[in-house]
Short mmCIF file of C-alpha atoms in Angstrom, two decimals:
data_model
loop_
_atom_site.label_atom_id
_atom_site.label_comp_id
_atom_site.label_asym_id
_atom_site.label_seq_id
_atom_site.Cartn_x
_atom_site.Cartn_y
_atom_site.Cartn_z
CA MET A 1 32.52 -104.47 -0.61
CA ALA A 2 30.24 -101.80 0.81
CA ASP A 3 27.94 -99.70 -1.32
CA ALA A 4 25.03 -97.35 -0.86
CA ILE A 5 22.59 -96.56 -3.60
CA SER A 6 19.97 -93.90 -3.54
CA SER A 7 17.35 -93.92 -6.26
CA SER A 8 13.69 -93.12 -6.83
CA SER A 9 11.32 -96.07 -7.33
CA ALA A 10 9.38 -98.49 -5.06
CA ALA A 11 8.50 -102.07 -5.89
CA ALA A 12 11.80 -103.56 -5.03
CA HIS A 13 11.97 -102.27 -1.47
CA ARG A 14 9.47 -104.82 -0.21
CA LEU A 15 12.09 -107.48 -0.94
CA PHE A 16 14.76 -105.72 1.10
CA CYS A 17 15.93 -106.66 4.55
CA SER A 18 16.97 -103.94 6.98
CA PRO A 19 20.48 -104.28 8.41
CA PRO A 20 21.77 -102.64 11.58
CA PRO A 21 22.31 -98.84 11.57
CA SER A 22 25.96 -99.39 10.62
CA VAL A 23 26.69 -101.87 7.87
CA ARG A 24 30.29 -103.05 7.68
CA PRO A 25 31.84 -105.36 5.08
CA THR A 26 33.72 -108.34 6.45
CA GLY A 27 35.67 -109.56 3.46
CA PRO A 28 35.58 -110.56 -0.18
CA SER A 29 32.75 -113.03 0.34
CA SER A 30 30.51 -110.49 2.12
CA PRO A 31 27.19 -109.41 0.64
CA LEU A 32 27.12 -106.30 -1.51
CA PHE A 33 25.41 -103.66 0.62
CA LEU A 34 23.34 -101.01 -1.11
CA SER A 35 21.37 -98.04 0.17
CA PHE A 36 18.49 -97.24 -2.18
CA LEU A 37 16.16 -94.29 -2.60
CA LEU A 38 13.40 -96.11 -4.46
CA LYS A 39 9.97 -94.81 -5.35
CA ALA A 40 7.58 -96.51 -7.74
CA PRO A 41 6.87 -99.47 -9.92
CA LEU A 42 10.13 -100.82 -11.40
CA LYS A 43 9.15 -103.77 -13.45
CA PRO A 44 11.33 -103.04 -15.55
CA ARG A 45 9.18 -100.01 -16.32
CA SER A 46 9.57 -97.41 -13.63
CA SER A 47 8.10 -94.12 -12.46
CA ILE A 48 9.75 -91.96 -9.90
CA ARG A 49 8.89 -88.76 -8.15
CA VAL A 50 12.33 -87.40 -7.47
CA ARG A 51 13.41 -85.67 -4.29
CA VAL A 52 16.99 -86.82 -3.78
CA PHE A 53 20.26 -85.30 -2.61
CA GLY A 54 23.83 -86.57 -2.62
CA ILE A 55 27.21 -85.10 -1.70
CA ILE A 56 30.81 -86.37 -1.68
CA GLY A 57 34.08 -84.80 -0.59
CA ASP A 58 32.72 -82.77 2.34
CA PRO A 59 33.73 -83.43 5.97
CA ASP A 60 30.27 -82.29 7.04
CA ALA A 61 28.41 -84.37 4.45
CA ALA A 62 25.48 -85.50 6.63
CA ARG A 63 24.67 -81.94 7.73
CA MET A 64 24.91 -80.68 4.14
CA CYS A 65 22.56 -83.49 3.13
CA TYR A 66 20.17 -82.53 5.93
CA LEU A 67 20.10 -78.92 4.69
CA GLY A 68 19.62 -80.09 1.12
CA LEU A 69 16.61 -82.16 2.15
CA HIS A 70 15.19 -79.09 3.91
CA ALA A 71 15.40 -77.19 0.62
CA LEU A 72 13.60 -80.09 -1.13
CA GLN A 73 10.91 -80.52 1.54
CA HIS A 74 8.21 -79.28 -0.85
CA ARG A 75 8.75 -82.39 -2.99
CA GLY A 76 7.85 -84.87 -0.24
CA GLN A 77 6.66 -84.61 3.34
CA GLU A 78 5.83 -88.12 4.53
CA GLY A 79 9.29 -89.25 5.58
CA ALA A 80 13.01 -88.57 5.27
CA GLY A 81 16.27 -90.46 5.49
CA ILE A 82 20.03 -90.06 5.19
CA VAL A 83 22.81 -92.62 4.62
CA SER A 84 26.47 -91.66 5.06
CA SER A 85 29.72 -93.45 4.30
CA ASP A 86 33.01 -93.10 6.16
CA GLY A 87 34.86 -95.19 3.62
CA VAL A 88 34.44 -98.36 5.70
CA ALA A 89 30.84 -98.58 6.93
CA LEU A 90 27.43 -97.20 6.04
CA HIS A 91 25.45 -95.28 8.67
CA PHE A 92 21.79 -94.39 8.25
CA ARG A 93 18.69 -92.93 9.84
CA THR A 94 15.14 -92.81 8.46
CA GLY A 95 11.85 -91.69 9.95
CA LEU A 96 8.31 -90.55 9.25
CA GLY A 97 7.41 -86.89 8.92
CA LEU A 98 9.25 -83.73 7.91
CA VAL A 99 13.02 -83.49 7.81
CA SER A 100 12.95 -81.31 10.92
CA LYS A 101 11.04 -84.02 12.78
CA VAL A 102 13.17 -86.96 11.69
CA PHE A 103 16.34 -85.03 12.59
CA SER A 104 14.91 -82.88 15.38
CA ARG A 105 18.15 -82.89 17.39
CA SER A 106 21.68 -82.29 16.15
CA SER A 107 22.73 -85.42 18.02
CA GLU A 108 20.73 -87.48 15.51
CA LEU A 109 23.16 -86.45 12.78
CA GLU A 110 26.28 -87.23 14.79
CA PRO A 111 26.30 -90.99 14.04
CA LEU A 112 26.12 -90.22 10.30
CA VAL A 113 29.86 -89.80 9.94
CA GLY A 114 31.88 -89.62 6.75
CA SER A 115 32.58 -87.30 3.84
CA ALA A 116 29.78 -88.63 1.63
CA ALA A 117 26.02 -88.89 2.11
CA ILE A 118 22.76 -89.38 0.24
CA GLY A 119 19.26 -88.38 1.35
CA HIS A 120 15.61 -88.53 0.36
CA ASN A 121 12.22 -86.99 1.16
CA ARG A 122 9.32 -89.42 0.72
CA TYR A 123 6.28 -88.70 -1.45
CA SER A 124 4.26 -91.86 -1.92
CA THR A 125 3.18 -92.95 -5.38
CA ALA A 126 3.12 -96.58 -4.28
CA GLY A 127 3.25 -98.28 -0.91
CA ALA A 128 1.75 -97.20 2.37
CA ALA A 129 2.40 -93.55 3.12
CA SER A 130 2.69 -94.09 6.86
CA ALA A 131 4.94 -97.17 6.76
CA LEU A 132 8.49 -96.59 7.97
CA ALA A 133 9.60 -99.48 5.77
CA ASN A 134 8.78 -97.33 2.71
CA VAL A 135 10.98 -94.40 3.75
CA GLN A 136 14.21 -94.17 1.81
CA PRO A 137 17.17 -94.50 1.65
CA PHE A 138 16.85 -98.27 1.87
CA VAL A 139 19.87 -100.22 2.99
CA ALA A 140 19.92 -103.79 1.78
CA GLY A 141 22.37 -106.62 1.83
CA TYR A 142 22.24 -109.40 -0.75
CA ARG A 143 24.42 -112.10 -2.20
CA PHE A 144 24.64 -112.21 -5.95
CA GLY A 145 21.59 -113.92 -7.42
CA GLU A 146 18.81 -112.72 -5.07
CA LEU A 147 15.90 -110.99 -6.73
CA ALA A 148 15.55 -107.30 -5.94
CA VAL A 149 14.88 -105.52 -9.24
CA ILE A 150 17.72 -102.99 -9.68
CA LEU A 151 19.80 -104.86 -7.11
CA HIS A 152 19.23 -108.05 -9.06
CA LEU A 153 20.08 -106.38 -12.37
CA ILE A 154 23.32 -105.00 -10.96
CA ALA A 155 24.21 -108.26 -9.21
CA THR A 156 23.65 -110.42 -12.30
CA SER A 157 25.38 -108.07 -14.71
CA SER A 158 28.14 -109.73 -16.71
CA SER A 159 30.33 -106.65 -16.30
CA ARG A 160 32.82 -106.34 -13.46
CA PRO A 161 33.37 -102.64 -12.60
CA LEU A 162 30.41 -101.21 -10.66
CA LEU A 163 29.93 -98.40 -13.18
CA ALA A 164 29.60 -100.92 -16.00
CA ARG A 165 27.18 -102.97 -13.87
CA ILE A 166 25.00 -99.91 -13.23
CA VAL A 167 24.94 -98.90 -16.89
CA GLU A 168 24.09 -102.45 -17.96
CA ALA A 169 21.32 -102.69 -15.33
CA LEU A 170 19.74 -99.39 -16.33
CA GLU A 171 19.58 -100.54 -19.94
CA PHE A 172 16.77 -102.91 -18.85
CA LEU A 173 14.61 -100.15 -17.38
CA GLU A 174 11.94 -98.05 -19.08
CA GLY A 175 10.21 -94.98 -17.69
CA ALA A 176 11.24 -92.29 -15.23
CA TYR A 177 14.06 -92.56 -12.73
CA SER A 178 16.80 -90.49 -11.14
CA LEU A 179 19.25 -92.31 -8.94
CA VAL A 180 22.14 -91.54 -6.65
CA PHE A 181 24.46 -94.43 -5.72
CA LEU A 182 26.96 -94.16 -2.88
CA THR A 183 29.80 -96.63 -2.37
CA ALA A 184 32.70 -96.52 0.06
CA ASP A 185 34.69 -94.21 -2.21
CA LYS A 186 32.42 -93.13 -5.07
CA LEU A 187 29.17 -91.28 -5.71
CA PHE A 188 27.16 -92.14 -8.82
CA ALA A 189 24.24 -90.21 -10.32
CA ALA A 190 21.99 -91.44 -13.13
CA ARG A 191 18.97 -90.15 -15.02
CA ASP A 192 16.60 -91.96 -17.36
CA PRO A 193 17.08 -91.49 -21.13
CA HIS A 194 13.95 -89.31 -21.46
CA GLY A 195 14.98 -87.02 -18.56
CA PHE A 196 11.46 -86.96 -17.12
CA ARG A 197 12.56 -85.57 -13.75
CA PRO A 198 15.22 -82.98 -12.94
CA LEU A 199 18.62 -83.88 -11.51
CA VAL A 200 21.43 -81.33 -11.30
CA MET A 201 25.09 -81.25 -10.31
CA GLY A 202 26.80 -78.55 -8.25
CA ARG A 203 30.08 -77.92 -6.48
CA ARG A 204 30.94 -76.30 -3.15
CA SER A 205 33.92 -74.00 -2.68
CA ASN A 206 35.75 -76.80 -0.81
CA GLY A 207 35.52 -78.98 -3.93
CA ALA A 208 32.65 -81.18 -2.75
CA VAL A 209 30.39 -82.39 -5.56
CA VAL A 210 26.62 -82.27 -5.04
CA PHE A 211 23.64 -83.83 -6.83
CA ALA A 212 20.09 -82.64 -6.16
CA SER A 213 16.59 -82.79 -7.56
CA GLU A 214 16.44 -78.99 -7.84
CA THR A 215 18.88 -76.10 -8.03
CA CYS A 216 17.25 -74.50 -4.95
CA ALA A 217 19.02 -77.12 -2.81
CA LEU A 218 22.42 -75.99 -4.08
CA GLY A 219 22.18 -72.37 -2.94
CA LEU A 220 21.28 -73.28 0.63
CA ILE A 221 24.60 -75.09 1.16
CA GLY A 222 26.70 -72.59 -0.79
CA ALA A 223 27.13 -74.80 -3.87
CA GLU A 224 27.39 -73.39 -7.38
CA TYR A 225 25.30 -74.88 -10.16
CA VAL A 226 27.48 -76.77 -12.65
CA ARG A 227 25.01 -78.43 -15.03
CA GLU A 228 22.17 -80.90 -15.41
CA VAL A 229 22.76 -84.60 -15.28
CA ASN A 230 21.89 -85.26 -18.89
CA PRO A 231 19.14 -87.70 -19.85
CA GLY A 232 20.62 -91.16 -20.15
CA GLU A 233 23.84 -90.13 -18.39
CA VAL A 234 25.61 -91.87 -15.51
CA ILE A 235 28.14 -89.74 -13.61
CA VAL A 236 30.69 -91.12 -11.15
CA VAL A 237 32.73 -89.02 -8.71
CA ASP A 238 35.79 -90.61 -7.09
CA SER A 239 36.50 -89.45 -3.52
CA HIS A 240 40.25 -90.09 -3.83
CA ASP A 241 40.92 -87.34 -6.35
CA MET A 242 37.37 -85.92 -6.87
CA SER A 243 37.63 -86.80 -10.55
CA ILE A 244 34.39 -86.91 -12.52
CA ASN A 245 33.70 -89.40 -15.29
CA THR A 246 30.55 -90.00 -17.29
CA SER A 247 28.98 -92.78 -19.29
CA CYS A 248 25.92 -92.71 -21.51
CA LEU A 249 23.24 -95.37 -21.72
CA LEU A 250 23.04 -97.01 -25.10
CA SER A 251 19.31 -96.33 -25.50
CA LYS A 252 18.88 -92.80 -26.85
CA LYS A 253 15.39 -91.41 -26.35
CA PRO A 254 13.65 -88.10 -27.14
CA ARG A 255 14.04 -85.67 -24.25
CA LYS A 256 10.74 -85.38 -22.32
CA GLY A 257 11.04 -83.30 -19.14
CA CYS A 258 7.85 -83.12 -17.06
CA VAL A 259 6.11 -79.82 -17.81
CA PHE A 260 4.25 -80.06 -14.48
CA GLU A 261 7.56 -79.33 -12.74
CA HIS A 262 7.20 -75.77 -14.03
CA GLY A 263 3.52 -75.57 -13.17
CA TYR A 264 3.54 -76.91 -9.64
CA PHE A 265 6.25 -79.14 -8.22
CA ALA A 266 9.43 -77.08 -8.36
CA LEU A 267 10.12 -73.99 -6.25
CA PRO A 268 10.06 -70.71 -8.19
CA ASN A 269 13.72 -70.01 -7.35
CA SER A 270 14.81 -73.19 -9.14
CA VAL A 271 15.94 -73.57 -12.73
CA ILE A 272 14.34 -76.69 -14.22
CA PHE A 273 15.34 -78.14 -17.60
CA GLY A 274 17.21 -74.91 -18.31
CA HIS A 275 14.24 -72.59 -17.66
CA PRO A 276 13.70 -70.43 -14.55
CA VAL A 277 10.50 -71.68 -12.91
CA HIS A 278 9.26 -68.23 -11.86
CA ALA A 279 9.57 -66.92 -15.43
CA ALA A 280 7.68 -69.89 -16.89
CA ARG A 281 4.82 -69.42 -14.41
CA TYR A 282 4.69 -65.67 -15.08
CA ASN A 283 4.43 -66.37 -18.81
CA PHE A 284 1.67 -68.94 -18.23
CA GLY A 285 -0.34 -66.31 -16.34
CA ALA A 286 0.22 -63.59 -18.94
CA ALA A 287 -0.88 -65.93 -21.74
CA LEU A 288 -3.95 -66.91 -19.72
CA ALA A 289 -4.92 -63.24 -19.37
CA ARG A 290 -4.72 -62.76 -23.13
CA GLU A 291 -6.76 -65.90 -23.83
CA SER A 292 -9.32 -65.67 -21.05
CA PRO A 293 -9.59 -62.12 -19.71
CA ALA A 294 -11.89 -61.21 -16.85
CA PRO A 295 -13.52 -57.89 -17.81
CA GLY A 296 -15.11 -56.07 -14.91
CA ALA A 297 -13.06 -57.90 -12.28
CA ASP A 298 -11.70 -55.88 -9.37
CA ILE A 299 -8.56 -57.75 -8.32
CA VAL A 300 -6.36 -60.74 -9.12
CA ILE A 301 -5.22 -63.06 -6.30
CA PRO A 302 -3.07 -66.20 -6.31
CA VAL A 303 -3.69 -69.49 -4.58
CA PRO A 304 -0.43 -69.58 -2.61
CA ASP A 305 2.25 -70.50 -3.14
CA SER A 306 2.53 -72.06 -6.60
CA GLY A 307 -0.07 -69.69 -8.12
CA PHE A 308 1.86 -66.54 -7.18
CA PHE A 309 3.89 -65.85 -10.33
CA ALA A 310 1.09 -66.92 -12.68
CA ALA A 311 -1.23 -64.47 -10.89
CA LEU A 312 1.40 -61.73 -11.19
CA GLY A 313 1.65 -62.38 -14.92
CA PHE A 314 -2.14 -62.38 -15.30
CA ALA A 315 -2.51 -59.14 -13.34
CA GLU A 316 0.16 -57.25 -15.25
CA ALA A 317 -1.05 -58.48 -18.64
CA SER A 318 -4.68 -57.57 -17.86
CA GLY A 319 -4.00 -54.29 -16.05
CA LEU A 320 -5.81 -55.47 -12.91
CA PRO A 321 -4.51 -54.90 -9.37
CA PHE A 322 -2.58 -57.82 -7.88
CA ARG A 323 -3.53 -58.54 -4.27
CA GLN A 324 -2.78 -61.18 -1.65
CA GLY A 325 -6.27 -62.34 -0.73
CA LEU A 326 -5.33 -65.67 0.82
CA ILE A 327 -2.76 -66.14 3.55
CA ARG A 328 -0.97 -69.45 3.73
CA SER A 329 0.17 -71.03 6.96
CA HIS A 330 3.67 -72.34 6.29
CA PHE A 331 3.33 -74.79 9.14
CA VAL A 332 1.04 -76.95 6.96
CA GLY A 333 2.33 -78.95 4.01
CA ARG A 334 1.29 -78.92 0.36
CA SER A 335 -2.23 -80.28 0.07
CA PHE A 336 -1.81 -81.93 -3.35
CA ILE A 337 0.81 -84.34 -2.03
CA GLU A 338 -1.06 -85.36 1.11
CA PRO A 339 -1.57 -89.15 0.91
CA ASN A 340 -5.40 -89.22 0.95
CA GLN A 341 -8.36 -86.95 0.23
CA GLU A 342 -9.48 -86.55 3.85
CA GLU A 343 -6.05 -85.22 4.76
CA ARG A 344 -6.01 -82.98 1.68
CA ASN A 345 -9.36 -81.43 2.69
CA LEU A 346 -8.16 -80.79 6.22
CA ALA A 347 -4.89 -79.35 4.91
CA VAL A 348 -6.78 -76.74 2.85
CA LYS A 349 -8.74 -75.56 5.90
CA LEU A 350 -5.62 -75.37 8.02
CA LYS A 351 -3.42 -73.90 5.33
CA LEU A 352 -5.42 -71.04 3.79
CA ALA A 353 -7.15 -68.09 5.40
CA PRO A 354 -8.97 -65.35 3.45
CA ILE A 355 -8.34 -61.65 4.08
CA ASP A 356 -11.83 -60.18 4.35
CA GLY A 357 -10.67 -56.60 3.82
CA VAL A 358 -9.21 -57.54 0.44
CA LEU A 359 -11.99 -59.83 -0.79
CA GLU A 360 -15.26 -58.55 0.64
CA GLY A 361 -17.65 -57.31 -2.03
CA LYS A 362 -15.08 -57.76 -4.82
CA SER A 363 -15.16 -59.60 -8.12
CA VAL A 364 -12.04 -61.71 -7.67
CA VAL A 365 -9.93 -63.46 -10.29
CA VAL A 366 -8.35 -66.47 -8.56
CA ILE A 367 -5.27 -67.93 -10.22
CA ASP A 368 -4.28 -71.50 -9.43
CA ASP A 369 -1.61 -73.67 -11.02
CA SER A 370 -3.88 -76.63 -11.86
CA ILE A 371 -7.00 -78.59 -11.00
CA VAL A 372 -6.42 -82.27 -10.36
CA ARG A 373 -9.31 -83.86 -8.48
CA GLY A 374 -11.29 -80.65 -7.99
CA THR A 375 -12.06 -81.14 -4.30
CA THR A 376 -9.34 -78.76 -3.12
CA SER A 377 -10.38 -76.09 -5.65
CA SER A 378 -14.02 -76.28 -4.57
CA LYS A 379 -12.97 -75.74 -0.96
CA ILE A 380 -10.99 -72.67 -2.00
CA VAL A 381 -13.98 -71.23 -3.89
CA GLN A 382 -16.20 -71.76 -0.84
CA LEU A 383 -13.61 -70.18 1.42
CA ILE A 384 -13.35 -67.03 -0.71
CA LYS A 385 -17.09 -66.69 -1.16
CA ASN A 386 -18.43 -67.68 2.23
CA THR A 387 -15.67 -66.63 4.60
CA GLY A 388 -14.02 -63.90 2.53
CA LYS A 389 -17.42 -62.59 1.34
CA ALA A 390 -16.28 -62.02 -2.25
CA ARG A 391 -19.03 -60.99 -4.65
CA GLU A 392 -17.69 -63.13 -7.54
CA VAL A 393 -15.04 -65.80 -7.92
CA ARG A 394 -13.58 -66.15 -11.40
CA MET A 395 -11.23 -69.13 -11.52
CA ARG A 396 -8.36 -69.04 -14.00
CA ILE A 397 -6.07 -72.05 -14.20
CA ALA A 398 -2.49 -71.63 -15.46
CA SER A 399 -2.38 -75.06 -17.12
CA PRO A 400 -4.61 -77.06 -19.47
CA PRO A 401 -7.19 -79.49 -18.06
CA ILE A 402 -5.54 -82.59 -16.61
CA ILE A 403 -7.17 -85.55 -18.35
CA GLY A 404 -4.54 -88.28 -18.09
CA SER A 405 -2.91 -90.08 -15.19
CA CYS A 406 0.81 -89.65 -14.71
CA TYR A 407 2.88 -92.83 -14.77
CA TYR A 408 6.15 -91.04 -14.21
CA GLY A 409 6.01 -90.33 -10.50
CA VAL A 410 2.95 -88.14 -9.76
CA ASP A 411 0.23 -89.44 -7.45
CA THR A 412 -2.68 -89.55 -9.94
CA PRO A 413 -2.94 -93.32 -10.45
CA ARG A 414 -6.49 -93.47 -11.86
CA ALA A 415 -7.91 -91.33 -14.62
CA GLU A 416 -11.40 -91.44 -13.09
CA GLU A 417 -10.10 -89.37 -10.18
CA LEU A 418 -9.34 -86.46 -12.52
CA ILE A 419 -12.28 -84.08 -12.67
CA SER A 420 -11.45 -82.77 -16.16
CA ASN A 421 -11.38 -86.33 -17.46
CA ARG A 422 -15.00 -86.76 -16.33
CA LEU A 423 -16.47 -83.30 -16.99
CA ASP A 424 -16.18 -80.53 -19.56
CA VAL A 425 -15.14 -77.02 -18.49
CA GLU A 426 -18.70 -75.99 -17.66
CA GLY A 427 -19.21 -79.16 -15.65
CA VAL A 428 -16.03 -78.48 -13.71
CA ARG A 429 -17.14 -74.89 -13.08
CA GLN A 430 -20.42 -76.08 -11.63
CA ALA A 431 -18.66 -78.63 -9.46
CA LEU A 432 -16.33 -75.95 -8.10
CA GLY A 433 -19.11 -73.41 -7.57
CA SER A 434 -17.17 -70.59 -9.25
CA ASP A 435 -18.81 -67.87 -11.36
CA SER A 436 -16.52 -68.54 -14.30
CA LEU A 437 -13.66 -70.86 -15.17
CA ALA A 438 -10.98 -70.97 -17.86
CA PHE A 439 -7.84 -73.02 -18.41
CA LEU A 440 -4.63 -72.14 -20.22
CA SER A 441 -4.70 -73.71 -23.67
CA LEU A 442 -2.24 -76.43 -24.60
CA GLY A 443 -1.01 -74.26 -27.48
CA SER A 444 -0.14 -71.38 -25.17
CA LEU A 445 1.56 -73.71 -22.70
CA ARG A 446 3.77 -75.05 -25.46
CA ALA A 447 4.39 -71.59 -26.90
CA ALA A 448 5.92 -70.55 -23.56
CA PHE A 449 8.82 -72.92 -24.28
CA GLY A 450 9.20 -72.04 -27.95
CA ASP A 451 11.23 -74.50 -30.01
CA GLU A 452 11.88 -76.60 -26.89
CA ALA A 453 8.19 -77.46 -26.41
CA CYS A 454 8.72 -80.86 -28.02
CA MET A 455 11.23 -81.68 -25.27
CA PHE A 456 8.53 -81.68 -22.57
CA CYS A 457 6.16 -84.44 -21.51
CA ASP A 458 2.58 -83.12 -21.39
CA ALA A 459 0.85 -86.51 -21.31
CA CYS A 460 -1.31 -85.43 -18.34
CA PHE A 461 -2.94 -82.94 -20.73
CA THR A 462 -2.94 -85.08 -23.90
CA ARG A 463 -2.73 -88.77 -22.89
CA LYS A 464 0.17 -89.11 -25.35
CA TYR A 465 2.70 -91.03 -23.27
CA PRO A 466 6.39 -91.17 -24.25
CA VAL A 467 6.54 -94.56 -22.51
CA PRO A 468 3.17 -96.31 -22.93
CA PRO A 469 1.78 -97.28 -19.52
CA ARG A 470 0.88 -100.77 -18.40
CA GLU A 471 -2.09 -99.67 -16.31
CA HIS A 472 -3.03 -103.08 -14.92
CA GLU A 473 0.51 -103.56 -13.63
CA ILE A 474 0.55 -100.15 -11.99
CA PHE A 475 -2.83 -100.65 -10.37
CA ASN A 476 -1.80 -104.06 -9.05
CA MET A 477 1.34 -102.51 -7.60
CA VAL A 478 -0.62 -99.71 -5.91
CA ASP A 479 -3.24 -102.13 -4.56
CA LYS A 480 -0.56 -104.28 -3.00
#
């Protein structure tokens, strides 16, 4: 029996052994082979930062997967991998760096044959960022009874069909996860009962079924959006007739989609949890202008790219001119998801360049999506003041102060790293060196989603966690 599983979580992968690039079953007594996209502590509590892609029923599955990972590159930049299935064997390739680096030649996709594939972009929340062993998908062979977290749960399940095994295994997990499982003839997709992270289903004109972390990955390969994978749902697609069947986990939980997806992670051309990302960010900015105007300011500029639509909303609501005062180099990745602070600082210098003719002598309202540690924001203030020669820098942040660590897949493992957890607004302003500072209120953030506000997790702003964290376990996992 040959299987490939792609999920998002990372404690189990240290127990895995790496097989050859093609894994082929040899008979009924062979190990069950699984390819996993795993990304955070699974103990059985889990937290996963999702950036996965899966496709079945397409003769060019590996290339479609490659393109899908390109569209999801903003969600993880440290490594990439693809596993394909030809119905008999699994074929895989993983590597460090961007998708374009890992698969820099078309010949590197040629061995990934078959009509089904899964892929993953790595963003480390646990495990060494530069270790190839941490890049998913993971391919692992085991005989029933070996410990390997999800693998163990599936292997020791009392149920016989694989779908029933998966459902039974997931019943033991708490926290955030989105998974894609690939077997010789089936593709499975699963999402945790709270629905912390997005996972959507689409279909290509040739009938191929696609699963992706964001809708932006569907358009690039010509797939139409079908629907979300619902919280607590397991979907299975059979390659023989492309039939789709679903099962629901027994544990029903309140829906709690991550609100930070709308503020930062997702691309503005995606629809997340049923809401267009660009519209949510525009509304955040407009509400911020009403709450914290900047009288006497000359222009409004965004911190590119995630601050763009919030700045547009702020400018139009306040009647101030919208300008592009910072140019972003698109050859440098997103600084927030760089694995350490030294690399984040360097990324800011390489990524952003001020336009002197726009900024010089002006009182500038700078709109950013959030302030996490504060070091990146202080560099931006210095850049605008010292290099751009702006007369004033008025920082406006299109989210509330982040005061709580995220245990559901975002790389903020310790609360003491969060500047707003240590300082009040005035203290943060002084640390940044800006002339003024204001954050969007929690009430306005929630008002942007109306009656659906209760369906979002905003624990990073409130410390009210839908799944209470076990901090000592998480810290031990990160330290290891």
